[in-house]
PDB file of C-alpha atoms and ligand atoms in Angstrom:
ATOM      1  CA  UNK O   1      20.461  15.127   6.722  1.00  0.00           C
ATOM      2  CA  UNK O   2      18.924  18.383   6.194  1.00  0.00           C
ATOM      3  CA  UNK O   3      20.039  21.642   7.798  1.00  0.00           C
ATOM      4  CA  UNK O   4      18.565  24.939   7.619  1.00  0.00           C
ATOM      5  CA  UNK O   5      20.420  28.138   8.810  1.00  0.00           C
ATOM      6  CA  UNK O   6      18.853  31.414   9.669  1.00  0.00           C
ATOM      7  CA  UNK O   7      15.722  31.004   7.250  1.00  0.00           C
ATOM      8  CA  UNK O   8      13.768  34.369   7.052  1.00  0.00           C
ATOM      9  CA  UNK O   9      10.523  34.658   4.961  1.00  0.00           C
ATOM     10  CA  UNK O  10       7.988  37.493   4.677  1.00  0.00           C
ATOM     11  CA  UNK O  11       4.987  37.965   2.519  1.00  0.00           C
ATOM     12  CA  UNK O  12       4.775  41.863   2.287  1.00  0.00           C
ATOM     13  CA  UNK O  13       4.752  43.167   5.870  1.00  0.00           C
ATOM     14  CA  UNK O  14       3.687  39.823   7.367  1.00  0.00           C
ATOM     15  CA  UNK O  15       7.253  38.420   8.697  1.00  0.00           C
ATOM     16  CA  UNK O  16       6.512  34.503   8.864  1.00  0.00           C
ATOM     17  CA  UNK O  17       9.983  33.086   9.733  1.00  0.00           C
ATOM     18  CA  UNK O  18      12.494  35.134  11.393  1.00  0.00           C
ATOM     19  CA  UNK O  19      15.741  33.289  11.696  1.00  0.00           C
ATOM     20  CA  UNK O  20      15.132  29.408  11.730  1.00  0.00           C
ATOM     21  CA  UNK O  21      17.956  27.080  12.485  1.00  0.00           C
ATOM     22  CA  UNK O  22      17.453  23.237  12.584  1.00  0.00           C
ATOM     23  CA  UNK O  23      18.981  20.055  11.672  1.00  0.00           C
ATOM     24  CA  UNK O  24      16.976  17.061  10.431  1.00  0.00           C
ATOM     25  CA  UNK O  25      18.590  13.619  11.022  1.00  0.00           C
ATOM     26  CA  UNK O  26      18.117  10.845   8.522  1.00  0.00           C
ATOM     27  CA  UNK O  27      16.177   7.646   9.566  1.00  0.00           C
ATOM     28  CA  UNK O  28      13.921   9.500  11.909  1.00  0.00           C
ATOM     29  CA  UNK O  29      10.693  11.438  11.561  1.00  0.00           C
ATOM     30  CA  UNK O  30      11.138  15.024  12.570  1.00  0.00           C
ATOM     31  CA  UNK O  31       8.013  17.094  13.290  1.00  0.00           C
ATOM     32  CA  UNK O  32       7.332  20.826  12.788  1.00  0.00           C
ATOM     33  CA  UNK O  33       4.433  21.870  15.037  1.00  0.00           C
ATOM     34  CA  UNK O  34       2.790  25.062  15.796  1.00  0.00           C
ATOM     35  CA  UNK O  35      -0.717  26.909  15.618  1.00  0.00           C
ATOM     36  CA  UNK O  36      -2.471  27.689  12.426  1.00  0.00           C
ATOM     37  CA  UNK O  37      -0.694  30.376  10.376  1.00  0.00           C
ATOM     38  CA  UNK O  38       2.730  29.835  12.438  1.00  0.00           C
ATOM     39  CA  UNK O  39       4.502  29.245   9.183  1.00  0.00           C
ATOM     40  CA  UNK O  40       4.901  25.495   9.293  1.00  0.00           C
ATOM     41  CA  UNK O  41       3.923  25.101   5.554  1.00  0.00           C
ATOM     42  CA  UNK O  42       5.990  28.193   4.766  1.00  0.00           C
ATOM     43  CA  UNK O  43       9.187  26.401   6.108  1.00  0.00           C
ATOM     44  CA  UNK O  44       8.641  23.117   4.486  1.00  0.00           C
ATOM     45  CA  UNK O  45       8.180  24.995   1.192  1.00  0.00           C
ATOM     46  CA  UNK O  46      11.416  26.818   1.935  1.00  0.00           C
ATOM     47  CA  UNK O  47      13.314  23.681   2.480  1.00  0.00           C
ATOM     48  CA  UNK O  48      11.927  21.979  -0.771  1.00  0.00           C
ATOM     49  CA  UNK O  49      12.385  24.946  -3.010  1.00  0.00           C
ATOM     50  CA  UNK O  50       8.694  25.810  -3.470  1.00  0.00           C
ATOM     51  CA  UNK O  51       9.447  29.127  -1.739  1.00  0.00           C
ATOM     52  CA  UNK O  52      12.682  31.063  -1.888  1.00  0.00           C
ATOM     53  CA  UNK O  53      13.805  32.227   1.587  1.00  0.00           C
ATOM     54  CA  UNK O  54      14.483  36.014   1.826  1.00  0.00           C
ATOM     55  CA  UNK O  55      17.728  35.185   3.907  1.00  0.00           C
ATOM     56  CA  UNK O  56      19.329  31.900   5.003  1.00  0.00           C
ATOM     57  CA  UNK O  57      20.480  28.601   3.767  1.00  0.00           C
ATOM     58  CA  UNK O  58      19.149  25.198   3.188  1.00  0.00           C
ATOM     59  CA  UNK O  59      21.552  22.134   2.851  1.00  0.00           C
ATOM     60  CA  UNK O  60      20.625  18.586   1.584  1.00  0.00           C
ATOM     61  CA  UNK O  61      23.639  16.526   3.117  1.00  0.00           C
ATOM     62  CA  UNK O  62      26.669  18.792   2.345  1.00  0.00           C
ATOM     63  CA  UNK O  63      25.247  20.570  -0.604  1.00  0.00           C
ATOM     64  CA  UNK O  64      23.791  23.918  -0.442  1.00  0.00           C
ATOM     65  CA  UNK O  65      20.444  23.775  -2.068  1.00  0.00           C
ATOM     66  CA  UNK O  66      19.863  27.542  -1.705  1.00  0.00           C
ATOM     67  CA  UNK O  67      22.651  28.585  -4.005  1.00  0.00           C
ATOM     68  CA  UNK O  68      21.953  26.129  -6.815  1.00  0.00           C
ATOM     69  CA  UNK O  69      20.231  27.105  -9.964  1.00  0.00           C
ATOM     70  CA  UNK O  70      17.300  25.135 -11.594  1.00  0.00           C
ATOM     71  CA  UNK O  71      19.364  22.625 -13.315  1.00  0.00           C
ATOM     72  CA  UNK O  72      21.499  21.807 -10.409  1.00  0.00           C
ATOM     73  CA  UNK O  73      18.544  21.415  -8.229  1.00  0.00           C
ATOM     74  CA  UNK O  74      17.249  18.461 -10.504  1.00  0.00           C
ATOM     75  CA  UNK O  75      19.226  15.535  -9.093  1.00  0.00           C
ATOM     76  CA  UNK O  76      18.322  16.586  -5.428  1.00  0.00           C
ATOM     77  CA  UNK O  77      14.456  17.102  -6.603  1.00  0.00           C
ATOM     78  CA  UNK O  78      14.531  13.310  -7.804  1.00  0.00           C
ATOM     79  CA  UNK O  79      15.440  12.347  -4.352  1.00  0.00           C
ATOM     80  CA  UNK O  80      12.514  14.364  -2.684  1.00  0.00           C
ATOM     81  CA  UNK O  81       9.144  12.666  -2.074  1.00  0.00           C
ATOM     82  CA  UNK O  82       6.392  15.213  -1.128  1.00  0.00           C
ATOM     83  CA  UNK O  83       2.921  14.597   0.370  1.00  0.00           C
ATOM     84  CA  UNK O  84       0.971  17.728   0.005  1.00  0.00           C
ATOM     85  CA  UNK O  85      -1.797  18.889   2.538  1.00  0.00           C
ATOM     86  CA  UNK O  86      -4.619  18.034   0.339  1.00  0.00           C
ATOM     87  CA  UNK O  87      -3.023  14.961  -1.234  1.00  0.00           C
ATOM     88  CA  UNK O  88      -2.864  16.893  -4.627  1.00  0.00           C
ATOM     89  CA  UNK O  89      -3.936  13.984  -6.744  1.00  0.00           C
ATOM     90  CA  UNK O  90      -4.934  14.766 -10.247  1.00  0.00           C
ATOM     91  CA  UNK O  91      -8.715  14.189 -10.440  1.00  0.00           C
ATOM     92  CA  UNK O  92      -8.840  13.191 -14.062  1.00  0.00           C
ATOM     93  CA  UNK O  93      -6.027  10.445 -13.759  1.00  0.00           C
ATOM     94  CA  UNK O  94      -6.675   6.978 -12.269  1.00  0.00           C
ATOM     95  CA  UNK O  95      -4.549   6.149  -9.061  1.00  0.00           C
ATOM     96  CA  UNK O  96      -1.998   4.372 -11.327  1.00  0.00           C
ATOM     97  CA  UNK O  97      -1.713   7.344 -13.675  1.00  0.00           C
ATOM     98  CA  UNK O  98      -0.985   9.622 -10.849  1.00  0.00           C
ATOM     99  CA  UNK O  99       1.924   7.533  -9.664  1.00  0.00           C
ATOM    100  CA  UNK O 100       3.034   7.145 -13.399  1.00  0.00           C
ATOM    101  CA  UNK O 101       2.905  10.731 -13.795  1.00  0.00           C
ATOM    102  CA  UNK O 102       5.993  11.415 -11.482  1.00  0.00           C
ATOM    103  CA  UNK O 103       7.751   8.491 -12.779  1.00  0.00           C
ATOM    104  CA  UNK O 104       7.297   9.994 -16.404  1.00  0.00           C
ATOM    105  CA  UNK O 105       8.732  13.316 -15.144  1.00  0.00           C
ATOM    106  CA  UNK O 106      11.828  11.941 -13.176  1.00  0.00           C
ATOM    107  CA  UNK O 107      12.643   8.606 -14.308  1.00  0.00           C
ATOM    108  CA  UNK O 108      13.912   6.827 -17.442  1.00  0.00           C
ATOM    109  CA  UNK O 109      11.990   3.550 -16.829  1.00  0.00           C
ATOM    110  CA  UNK O 110      10.318   1.728 -19.444  1.00  0.00           C
ATOM    111  CA  UNK O 111       6.560   1.441 -19.484  1.00  0.00           C
ATOM    112  CA  UNK O 112       6.595  -1.897 -18.024  1.00  0.00           C
ATOM    113  CA  UNK O 113       8.899  -0.828 -15.065  1.00  0.00           C
ATOM    114  CA  UNK O 114       6.806   2.021 -14.223  1.00  0.00           C
ATOM    115  CA  UNK O 115       3.783  -0.136 -13.933  1.00  0.00           C
ATOM    116  CA  UNK O 116       5.643  -2.674 -11.892  1.00  0.00           C
ATOM    117  CA  UNK O 117       7.004   0.386  -9.740  1.00  0.00           C
ATOM    118  CA  UNK O 118       3.478   1.682  -9.302  1.00  0.00           C
ATOM    119  CA  UNK O 119       2.243  -1.746  -8.318  1.00  0.00           C
ATOM    120  CA  UNK O 120       5.181  -2.112  -5.628  1.00  0.00           C
ATOM    121  CA  UNK O 121       4.340   1.478  -4.320  1.00  0.00           C
ATOM    122  CA  UNK O 122       0.639   0.649  -3.991  1.00  0.00           C
ATOM    123  CA  UNK O 123       1.183  -2.594  -2.380  1.00  0.00           C
ATOM    124  CA  UNK O 124       3.556  -0.930   0.244  1.00  0.00           C
ATOM    125  CA  UNK O 125       0.874   1.337   1.257  1.00  0.00           C
ATOM    126  CA  UNK O 126      -1.690  -1.513   1.199  1.00  0.00           C
ATOM    127  CA  UNK O 127      -3.735  -0.351  -1.756  1.00  0.00           C
ATOM    128  CA  UNK O 128      -3.760  -3.141  -4.227  1.00  0.00           C
ATOM    129  CA  UNK O 129      -6.417  -3.433  -6.930  1.00  0.00           C
ATOM    130  CA  UNK O 130      -7.076   0.190  -6.865  1.00  0.00           C
ATOM    131  CA  UNK O 131      -5.013   1.121  -9.943  1.00  0.00           C
ATOM    132  CA  UNK O 132      -7.911   1.932 -12.252  1.00  0.00           C
ATOM    133  CA  UNK O 133     -10.006   3.986  -9.787  1.00  0.00           C
ATOM    134  CA  UNK O 134     -10.168   7.819  -9.996  1.00  0.00           C
ATOM    135  CA  UNK O 135      -9.580   9.884  -6.853  1.00  0.00           C
ATOM    136  CA  UNK O 136     -13.345  10.685  -6.597  1.00  0.00           C
ATOM    137  CA  UNK O 137     -13.861   6.899  -5.914  1.00  0.00           C
ATOM    138  CA  UNK O 138     -11.459   6.803  -2.869  1.00  0.00           C
ATOM    139  CA  UNK O 139     -11.811   7.721   0.908  1.00  0.00           C
ATOM    140  CA  UNK O 140      -9.618  10.435   2.257  1.00  0.00           C
ATOM    141  CA  UNK O 141      -7.473   7.868   3.993  1.00  0.00           C
ATOM    142  CA  UNK O 142      -7.076   6.135   0.810  1.00  0.00           C
ATOM    143  CA  UNK O 143      -6.309   9.396  -1.039  1.00  0.00           C
ATOM    144  CA  UNK O 144      -3.589   9.840   1.439  1.00  0.00           C
ATOM    145  CA  UNK O 145      -2.184   6.615   0.877  1.00  0.00           C
ATOM    146  CA  UNK O 146      -2.002   7.112  -2.894  1.00  0.00           C
ATOM    147  CA  UNK O 147      -0.367  10.518  -2.076  1.00  0.00           C
ATOM    148  CA  UNK O 148       2.340   8.552  -0.158  1.00  0.00           C
ATOM    149  CA  UNK O 149       2.644   5.836  -2.731  1.00  0.00           C
ATOM    150  CA  UNK O 150       3.422   8.722  -5.064  1.00  0.00           C
ATOM    151  CA  UNK O 151       5.691  10.399  -2.809  1.00  0.00           C
ATOM    152  CA  UNK O 152       7.957   7.162  -2.408  1.00  0.00           C
ATOM    153  CA  UNK O 153       7.686   6.161  -6.191  1.00  0.00           C
ATOM    154  CA  UNK O 154      11.043   7.558  -6.780  1.00  0.00           C
ATOM    155  CA  UNK O 155      12.762   5.834  -3.671  1.00  0.00           C
ATOM    156  CA  UNK O 156      13.237   9.294  -1.918  1.00  0.00           C
ATOM    157  CA  UNK O 157      16.110  10.047   0.310  1.00  0.00           C
ATOM    158  CA  UNK O 158      14.050  13.151   1.870  1.00  0.00           C
ATOM    159  CA  UNK O 159      10.456  12.614   2.429  1.00  0.00           C
ATOM    160  CA  UNK O 160       8.046  15.583   3.332  1.00  0.00           C
ATOM    161  CA  UNK O 161       4.513  15.388   4.432  1.00  0.00           C
ATOM    162  CA  UNK O 162       2.373  18.328   5.153  1.00  0.00           C
ATOM    163  CA  UNK O 163      -0.443  17.591   7.546  1.00  0.00           C
ATOM    164  CA  UNK O 164      -0.708  14.000   6.358  1.00  0.00           C
ATOM    165  CA  UNK O 165      -3.485  13.393   8.877  1.00  0.00           C
ATOM    166  CA  UNK O 166      -5.904  16.292   8.201  1.00  0.00           C
ATOM    167  CA  UNK O 167      -9.382  15.367   7.676  1.00  0.00           C
ATOM    168  CA  UNK O 168      -8.970  11.716   8.883  1.00  0.00           C
ATOM    169  CA  UNK O 169     -10.550   9.759  11.584  1.00  0.00           C
ATOM    170  CA  UNK O 170      -8.246   9.012  14.573  1.00  0.00           C
ATOM    171  CA  UNK O 171      -7.665   5.274  13.642  1.00  0.00           C
ATOM    172  CA  UNK O 172      -6.759   5.970  10.096  1.00  0.00           C
ATOM    173  CA  UNK O 173      -4.696   8.944  11.097  1.00  0.00           C
ATOM    174  CA  UNK O 174      -2.551   6.372  13.212  1.00  0.00           C
ATOM    175  CA  UNK O 175      -2.327   3.975  10.229  1.00  0.00           C
ATOM    176  CA  UNK O 176      -0.990   6.873   8.022  1.00  0.00           C
ATOM    177  CA  UNK O 177       1.541   7.862  10.819  1.00  0.00           C
ATOM    178  CA  UNK O 178       2.787   4.218  11.221  1.00  0.00           C
ATOM    179  CA  UNK O 179       3.261   4.038   7.475  1.00  0.00           C
ATOM    180  CA  UNK O 180       5.311   7.198   7.447  1.00  0.00           C
ATOM    181  CA  UNK O 181       7.408   5.827  10.266  1.00  0.00           C
ATOM    182  CA  UNK O 182       7.875   2.463   8.749  1.00  0.00           C
ATOM    183  CA  UNK O 183       8.891   3.999   5.175  1.00  0.00           C
ATOM    184  CA  UNK O 184      11.382   6.105   6.971  1.00  0.00           C
ATOM    185  CA  UNK O 185      12.864   3.164   8.828  1.00  0.00           C
ATOM    186  CA  UNK O 186      12.951   1.132   5.684  1.00  0.00           C
ATOM    187  CA  UNK O 187      14.405   3.608   3.435  1.00  0.00           C
ATOM    188  CA  UNK O 188      16.278   5.533   6.026  1.00  0.00           C
ATOM    189  CA  UNK O 189      14.702   8.841   4.767  1.00  0.00           C
ATOM    190  CA  UNK O 190      15.113  12.198   6.198  1.00  0.00           C
ATOM    191  CA  UNK O 191      11.627  12.659   7.141  1.00  0.00           C
ATOM    192  CA  UNK O 192       9.928  15.820   7.880  1.00  0.00           C
ATOM    193  CA  UNK O 193       6.221  15.979   8.943  1.00  0.00           C
ATOM    194  CA  UNK O 194       4.141  19.119   9.535  1.00  0.00           C
ATOM    195  CA  UNK O 195       1.218  18.469  11.860  1.00  0.00           C
ATOM    196  CA  UNK O 196      -0.852  19.915  14.596  1.00  0.00           C
ATOM    197  CA  UNK O 197      -2.079  16.360  15.570  1.00  0.00           C
ATOM    198  CA  UNK O 198      -1.175  15.668  19.263  1.00  0.00           C
ATOM    199  CA  UNK O 199      -1.668  11.805  18.624  1.00  0.00           C
ATOM    200  CA  UNK O 200       1.114  12.244  15.902  1.00  0.00           C
ATOM    201  CA  UNK O 201       3.478  14.158  18.161  1.00  0.00           C
ATOM    202  CA  UNK O 202       2.993  11.471  20.927  1.00  0.00           C
ATOM    203  CA  UNK O 203       3.236   8.578  18.395  1.00  0.00           C
ATOM    204  CA  UNK O 204       6.029   9.379  15.800  1.00  0.00           C
ATOM    205  CA  UNK O 205       7.970  12.457  17.421  1.00  0.00           C
ATOM    206  CA  UNK O 206      11.574  11.565  17.446  1.00  0.00           C
ATOM    207  CA  UNK O 207      12.394  15.193  17.205  1.00  0.00           C
ATOM    208  CA  UNK O 208       9.880  18.023  17.519  1.00  0.00           C
ATOM    209  CA  UNK O 209      10.283  21.795  16.722  1.00  0.00           C
ATOM    210  CA  UNK O 210       7.704  24.049  17.770  1.00  0.00           C
ATOM    211  CA  UNK O 211       7.161  27.261  15.812  1.00  0.00           C
ATOM    212  CA  UNK O 212       5.875  30.233  17.488  1.00  0.00           C
ATOM    213  CA  UNK O 213       5.954  33.989  16.386  1.00  0.00           C
ATOM    214  CA  UNK O 214       8.479  33.331  13.539  1.00  0.00           C
ATOM    215  CA  UNK O 215      10.896  31.548  15.737  1.00  0.00           C
ATOM    216  CA  UNK O 216      11.920  28.009  16.491  1.00  0.00           C
ATOM    217  CA  UNK O 217      10.546  28.509  20.068  1.00  0.00           C
ATOM    218  CA  UNK O 218      11.336  24.978  21.338  1.00  0.00           C
ATOM    219  CA  UNK O 219      12.769  21.605  20.257  1.00  0.00           C
ATOM    220  CA  UNK O 220      12.840  18.303  21.938  1.00  0.00           C
ATOM    221  CA  UNK O 221      11.371  14.898  21.848  1.00  0.00           C
ATOM    222  CA  UNK O 222       7.963  13.544  22.667  1.00  0.00           C
ATOM    223  CA  UNK O 223       9.093  12.662  26.237  1.00  0.00           C
ATOM    224  CA  UNK O 224      10.359  16.149  26.776  1.00  0.00           C
ATOM    225  CA  UNK O 225       7.151  17.661  25.715  1.00  0.00           C
ATOM    226  CA  UNK O 226       5.180  15.967  28.488  1.00  0.00           C
ATOM    227  CA  UNK O 227       7.612  17.556  31.099  1.00  0.00           C
ATOM    228  CA  UNK O 228       8.218  21.085  29.370  1.00  0.00           C
ATOM    229  CA  UNK O 229       7.809  24.068  31.274  1.00  0.00           C
ATOM    230  CA  UNK O 230       7.716  26.433  28.342  1.00  0.00           C
ATOM    231  CA  UNK O 231       4.273  28.296  28.679  1.00  0.00           C
ATOM    232  CA  UNK O 232       3.825  29.039  25.029  1.00  0.00           C
ATOM    233  CA  UNK O 233       4.425  25.243  23.934  1.00  0.00           C
ATOM    234  CA  UNK O 234       2.395  24.097  26.704  1.00  0.00           C
ATOM    235  CA  UNK O 235      -0.584  26.379  25.728  1.00  0.00           C
ATOM    236  CA  UNK O 236      -0.565  24.754  22.311  1.00  0.00           C
ATOM    237  CA  UNK O 237       0.137  21.150  23.397  1.00  0.00           C
ATOM    238  CA  UNK O 238      -2.177  20.769  26.428  1.00  0.00           C
ATOM    239  CA  UNK O 239      -5.041  22.572  25.028  1.00  0.00           C
ATOM    240  CA  UNK O 240      -6.292  18.931  24.407  1.00  0.00           C
ATOM    241  CA  UNK O 241      -7.885  17.420  27.526  1.00  0.00           C
ATOM    242  CA  UNK O 242      -6.153  14.033  26.469  1.00  0.00           C
ATOM    243  CA  UNK O 243      -2.613  15.558  26.622  1.00  0.00           C
ATOM    244  CA  UNK O 244      -3.604  17.268  29.971  1.00  0.00           C
ATOM    245  CA  UNK O 245      -4.504  13.804  31.326  1.00  0.00           C
ATOM    246  CA  UNK O 246      -1.336  12.215  30.157  1.00  0.00           C
ATOM    247  CA  UNK O 247       0.632  14.779  31.819  1.00  0.00           C
ATOM    248  CA  UNK O 248      -1.002  14.150  35.008  1.00  0.00           C
ATOM    249  CA  UNK O 249      -0.124  10.591  34.591  1.00  0.00           C
ATOM    250  CA  UNK O 250       3.500  10.963  34.251  1.00  0.00           C
ATOM    251  CA  UNK O 251       3.789  13.614  36.921  1.00  0.00           C
TER     252      UNK O 251
HETATM  253  P1  LIG M   1       0.857  27.093   8.728  1.00  0.00           P
HETATM  254  O1  LIG M   1       1.199  26.058   7.755  1.00  0.00           O
HETATM  255  O2  LIG M   1       1.515  27.056  10.037  1.00  0.00           O
HETATM  256  O3  LIG M   1      -0.683  27.134   9.102  1.00  0.00           O
HETATM  257  P2  LIG M   1       1.563  28.902   6.723  1.00  0.00           P
HETATM  258  O4  LIG M   1       2.856  28.644   6.659  1.00  0.00           O
HETATM  259  O5  LIG M   1       0.676  28.456   5.640  1.00  0.00           O
HETATM  260  O6  LIG M   1       1.018  28.361   8.129  1.00  0.00           O
HETATM  261  O7  LIG M   1       1.268  30.494   6.825  1.00  0.00           O
HETATM  262  C1  LIG M   1       1.986  31.272   7.603  1.00  0.00           C
HETATM  263  C2  LIG M   1       1.592  32.841   7.294  1.00  0.00           C
HETATM  264  O8  LIG M   1       2.007  33.204   6.005  1.00  0.00           O
HETATM  265  C3  LIG M   1       0.202  32.996   7.370  1.00  0.00           C
HETATM  266  O9  LIG M   1      -0.095  34.287   7.983  1.00  0.00           O
HETATM  267  C4  LIG M   1      -0.470  33.068   5.829  1.00  0.00           C
HETATM  268  O10 LIG M   1      -1.316  33.840   5.654  1.00  0.00           O
HETATM  269  C5  LIG M   1       0.956  33.538   5.305  1.00  0.00           C
HETATM  270  N1  LIG M   1       1.300  33.067   3.884  1.00  0.00           N
HETATM  271  C6  LIG M   1       1.604  31.624   3.444  1.00  0.00           C
HETATM  272  N2  LIG M   1       1.782  31.426   2.174  1.00  0.00           N
HETATM  273  C7  LIG M   1       1.684  32.841   1.535  1.00  0.00           C
HETATM  274  C8  LIG M   1       1.440  33.330   0.331  1.00  0.00           C
HETATM  275  N3  LIG M   1       1.866  32.508  -0.723  1.00  0.00           N
HETATM  276  N4  LIG M   1       1.357  34.586   0.020  1.00  0.00           N
HETATM  277  C9  LIG M   1       0.944  35.404   1.029  1.00  0.00           C
HETATM  278  N5  LIG M   1       1.064  35.107   2.414  1.00  0.00           N
HETATM  279  C10 LIG M   1       1.358  33.766   2.847  1.00  0.00           C
HETATM  280 MG1  LIG M   2       0.088  24.864   6.768  1.00  0.00          MG
END
């Protein structure tokens, strides 16, 4: 479980987060949704420790992450898998080297164990026989899957994905969502996905929080979303004709 309490974060005069409280349960995919610039990535970065919140606390299970020093955070960092918005693969490294890089940093496995683990993770994301390819030789969906393979390489208890679907065609996007859902079930991870993709919301939104003007403006499930009467949320969600049609069907 991850809990955030009263998270505030500003950049200069730009108040991005103004008191966010939320609980993210294990074994389910929690979504952070909101318009572009609403602070989704900033919140995720505050949770993983890439940003220091100006105020507020972050707990990983019962441990207060925000009051730990660098050394104290290391064991929790090892339990975090992160898929960045642009996949963030190292272009000069092969697929296999990209995954082994993480294992080199965080594990004390032997060389042979690292290769076996890389193979296991690549198999898990359905990408065998790509070990020796470079990122430039992969499609967008394949890069995302390598990013996911790397994120799960340390068997994470906490899995974070920032816009895992951005730049993908709808069919590939759904495959990535299903993969994130399956891995969450399999490893019982506490998974947080940042997205503005409505297909993801309707596909994997066990718990959804909507960020608006620095606040957690709304929270609920994908079923609640279709019935919501919160104008700010509806303006965001039902901007898509497909979502409008879905609402008409269930009315
Ligand atoms: P989202 O992910 O929802 O699109 P972000 O969290 O990336 O939004 O950004 C929220 C706001 O914070 C934006 O106005 C953005 O310009 C600002 N911001 C994000 N990161 C930084 C940073 N490192 N320095 C200054 N401003 C930032
Ligand atoms: Mg973002």
